[in-house]
Coordinates of C-alpha atoms in Angstrom, one line a residue:
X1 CA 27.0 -17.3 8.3
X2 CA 24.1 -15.3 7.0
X3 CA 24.6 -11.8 5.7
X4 CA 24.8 -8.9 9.0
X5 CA 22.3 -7.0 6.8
X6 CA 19.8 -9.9 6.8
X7 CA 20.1 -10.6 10.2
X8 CA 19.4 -7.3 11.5
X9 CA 16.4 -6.9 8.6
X10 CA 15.2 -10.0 10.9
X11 CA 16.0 -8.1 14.3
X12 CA 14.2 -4.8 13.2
X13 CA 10.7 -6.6 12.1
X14 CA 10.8 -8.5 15.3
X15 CA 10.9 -5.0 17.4
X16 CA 8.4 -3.5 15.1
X17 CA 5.8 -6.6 15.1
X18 CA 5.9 -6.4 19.2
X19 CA 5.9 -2.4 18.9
X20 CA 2.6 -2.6 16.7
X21 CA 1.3 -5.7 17.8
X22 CA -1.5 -4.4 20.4
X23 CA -2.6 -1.4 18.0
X24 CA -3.0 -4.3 15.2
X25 CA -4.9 -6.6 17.6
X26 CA -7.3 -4.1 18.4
X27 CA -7.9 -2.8 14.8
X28 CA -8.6 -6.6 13.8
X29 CA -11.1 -6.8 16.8
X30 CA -13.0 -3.8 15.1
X31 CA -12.8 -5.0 11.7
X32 CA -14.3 -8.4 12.2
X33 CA -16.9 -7.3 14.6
X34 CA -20.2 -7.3 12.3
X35 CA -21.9 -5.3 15.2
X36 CA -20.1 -2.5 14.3
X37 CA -21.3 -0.2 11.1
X38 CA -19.8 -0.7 8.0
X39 CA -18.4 3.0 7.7
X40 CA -15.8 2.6 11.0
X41 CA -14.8 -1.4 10.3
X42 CA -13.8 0.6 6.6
X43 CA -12.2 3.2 8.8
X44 CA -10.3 0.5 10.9
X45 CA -9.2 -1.0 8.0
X46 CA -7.5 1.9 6.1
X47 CA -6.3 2.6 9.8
X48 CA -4.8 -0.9 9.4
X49 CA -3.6 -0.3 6.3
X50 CA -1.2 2.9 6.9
X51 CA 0.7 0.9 9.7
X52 CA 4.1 -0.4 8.2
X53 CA 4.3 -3.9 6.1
X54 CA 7.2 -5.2 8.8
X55 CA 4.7 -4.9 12.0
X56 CA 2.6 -7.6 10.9
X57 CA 3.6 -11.0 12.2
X58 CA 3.4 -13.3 9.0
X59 CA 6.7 -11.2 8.0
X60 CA 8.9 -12.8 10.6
X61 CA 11.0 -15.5 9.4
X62 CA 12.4 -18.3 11.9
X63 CA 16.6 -17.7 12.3
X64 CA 19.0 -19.7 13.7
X65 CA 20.4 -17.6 16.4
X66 CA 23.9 -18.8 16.0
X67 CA 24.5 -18.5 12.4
X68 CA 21.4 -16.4 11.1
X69 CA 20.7 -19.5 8.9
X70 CA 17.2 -19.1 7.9
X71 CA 16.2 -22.9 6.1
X72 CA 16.3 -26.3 7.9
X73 CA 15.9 -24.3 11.7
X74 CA 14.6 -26.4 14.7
X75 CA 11.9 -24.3 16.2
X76 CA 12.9 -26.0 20.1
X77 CA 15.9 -25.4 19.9
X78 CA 16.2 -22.4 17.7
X79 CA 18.8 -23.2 15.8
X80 CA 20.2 -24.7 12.1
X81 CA 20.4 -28.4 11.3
X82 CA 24.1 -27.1 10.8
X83 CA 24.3 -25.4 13.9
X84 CA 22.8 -28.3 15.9
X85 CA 25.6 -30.9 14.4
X86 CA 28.0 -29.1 15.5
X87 CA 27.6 -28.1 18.6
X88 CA 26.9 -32.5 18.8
X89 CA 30.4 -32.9 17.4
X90 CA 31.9 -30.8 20.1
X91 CA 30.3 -32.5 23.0
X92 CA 28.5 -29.1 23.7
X93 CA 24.7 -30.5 24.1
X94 CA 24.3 -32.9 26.6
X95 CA 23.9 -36.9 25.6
X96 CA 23.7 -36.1 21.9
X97 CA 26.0 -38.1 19.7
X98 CA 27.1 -37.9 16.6
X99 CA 25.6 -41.6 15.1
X100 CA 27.8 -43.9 12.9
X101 CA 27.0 -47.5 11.9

Protein backbone atom coordinates (compact mmCIF):
# COMPACT_ATOMS: atom_id res chain seq x y z
CA UNK A 1 0.00 0.00 0.00
CA UNK A 2 1.43 3.29 -1.05
CA UNK A 3 1.81 6.14 1.39
CA UNK A 4 -1.94 8.25 1.95
CA UNK A 5 0.23 11.35 1.36
CA UNK A 6 1.38 10.16 -2.11
CA UNK A 7 -1.83 9.14 -3.08
CA UNK A 8 -3.65 12.23 -2.51
CA UNK A 9 -0.35 14.33 -4.04
CA UNK A 10 -1.63 12.02 -7.08
CA UNK A 11 -5.50 12.96 -6.45
CA UNK A 12 -4.77 16.83 -6.15
CA UNK A 13 -2.65 17.15 -9.57
CA UNK A 14 -5.36 15.26 -11.32
CA UNK A 15 -8.06 17.98 -10.10
CA UNK A 16 -5.67 20.77 -10.89
CA UNK A 17 -4.50 19.41 -14.47
CA UNK A 18 -8.57 19.24 -15.45
CA UNK A 19 -9.09 22.63 -13.49
CA UNK A 20 -6.29 24.37 -15.76
CA UNK A 21 -6.45 22.30 -18.63
CA UNK A 22 -8.63 24.65 -21.05
CA UNK A 23 -6.74 27.90 -19.94
CA UNK A 24 -3.38 25.84 -20.86
CA UNK A 25 -4.84 24.66 -24.17
CA UNK A 26 -5.68 27.98 -25.21
CA UNK A 27 -2.34 29.64 -24.11
CA UNK A 28 -0.43 26.80 -26.21
CA UNK A 29 -2.81 27.70 -29.23
CA UNK A 30 -1.41 31.34 -28.92
CA UNK A 31 2.00 30.49 -28.43
CA UNK A 32 2.53 28.30 -31.47
CA UNK A 33 0.58 30.41 -33.72
CA UNK A 34 3.41 32.24 -35.89
CA UNK A 35 0.59 34.62 -37.18
CA UNK A 36 0.42 36.15 -34.04
CA UNK A 37 3.28 39.00 -33.11
CA UNK A 38 6.07 38.03 -31.25
CA UNK A 39 5.33 40.50 -28.24
CA UNK A 40 1.74 38.66 -27.16
CA UNK A 41 3.02 34.74 -28.06
CA UNK A 42 5.94 36.23 -25.24
CA UNK A 43 3.00 37.50 -23.29
CA UNK A 44 1.14 34.02 -23.52
CA UNK A 45 4.04 32.43 -22.48
CA UNK A 46 4.99 34.24 -19.21
CA UNK A 47 1.03 33.85 -18.84
CA UNK A 48 1.85 30.14 -19.12
CA UNK A 49 4.43 30.28 -16.99
CA UNK A 50 2.69 31.78 -13.62
CA UNK A 51 0.08 28.88 -13.77
CA UNK A 52 1.10 26.11 -11.14
CA UNK A 53 3.79 23.26 -12.06
CA UNK A 54 0.96 20.43 -10.96
CA UNK A 55 -1.72 21.69 -13.75
CA UNK A 56 0.31 20.48 -16.50
CA UNK A 57 -0.41 16.97 -17.64
CA UNK A 58 3.13 15.42 -18.01
CA UNK A 59 3.06 15.63 -13.98
CA UNK A 60 0.50 12.87 -13.68
CA UNK A 61 1.79 9.60 -12.85
CA UNK A 62 -0.41 6.31 -13.64
CA UNK A 63 -1.69 4.68 -9.97
CA UNK A 64 -3.08 1.62 -9.24
CA UNK A 65 -6.36 2.46 -7.83
CA UNK A 66 -6.45 -0.33 -5.38
CA UNK A 67 -3.18 -0.07 -3.70
CA UNK A 68 -1.77 3.35 -4.97
CA UNK A 69 1.16 1.22 -6.44
CA UNK A 70 2.67 3.50 -8.92
CA UNK A 71 5.37 0.87 -11.03
CA UNK A 72 4.35 -2.28 -13.08
CA UNK A 73 0.33 -0.66 -13.48
CA UNK A 74 -1.81 -2.02 -16.45
CA UNK A 75 -3.17 1.04 -18.14
CA UNK A 76 -6.78 -1.22 -19.13
CA UNK A 77 -7.31 -2.17 -16.28
CA UNK A 78 -5.79 0.38 -13.97
CA UNK A 79 -4.39 -1.43 -11.68
CA UNK A 80 -0.83 -3.20 -10.15
CA UNK A 81 0.68 -6.43 -11.55
CA UNK A 82 0.23 -7.08 -7.71
CA UNK A 83 -3.19 -6.02 -7.53
CA UNK A 84 -4.16 -7.92 -10.70
CA UNK A 85 -2.81 -11.41 -9.20
CA UNK A 86 -4.67 -11.20 -6.62
CA UNK A 87 -7.79 -10.37 -7.41
CA UNK A 88 -6.91 -13.79 -10.12
CA UNK A 89 -6.22 -15.86 -6.94
CA UNK A 90 -9.49 -15.00 -5.45
CA UNK A 91 -11.58 -15.90 -8.39
CA UNK A 92 -12.61 -12.07 -8.49
CA UNK A 93 -11.93 -11.43 -12.44
CA UNK A 94 -13.84 -13.46 -14.53
CA UNK A 95 -11.93 -16.57 -16.53
CA UNK A 96 -8.47 -15.50 -15.32
CA UNK A 97 -6.43 -18.24 -13.69
CA UNK A 98 -3.78 -18.40 -11.83
CA UNK A 99 -1.25 -20.69 -14.45
CA UNK A 100 0.95 -23.59 -13.11
CA UNK A 101 2.80 -26.19 -15.17
Amino acid sequence: MAKKSMIAREVKREKLVKQYAEKRAALKAIINDKEIPVEERFKATLELAKLPRNSSATRLHNRCQLTGRPHAYYRKLKISRIALRDLGSNGEIPGMVKSSW
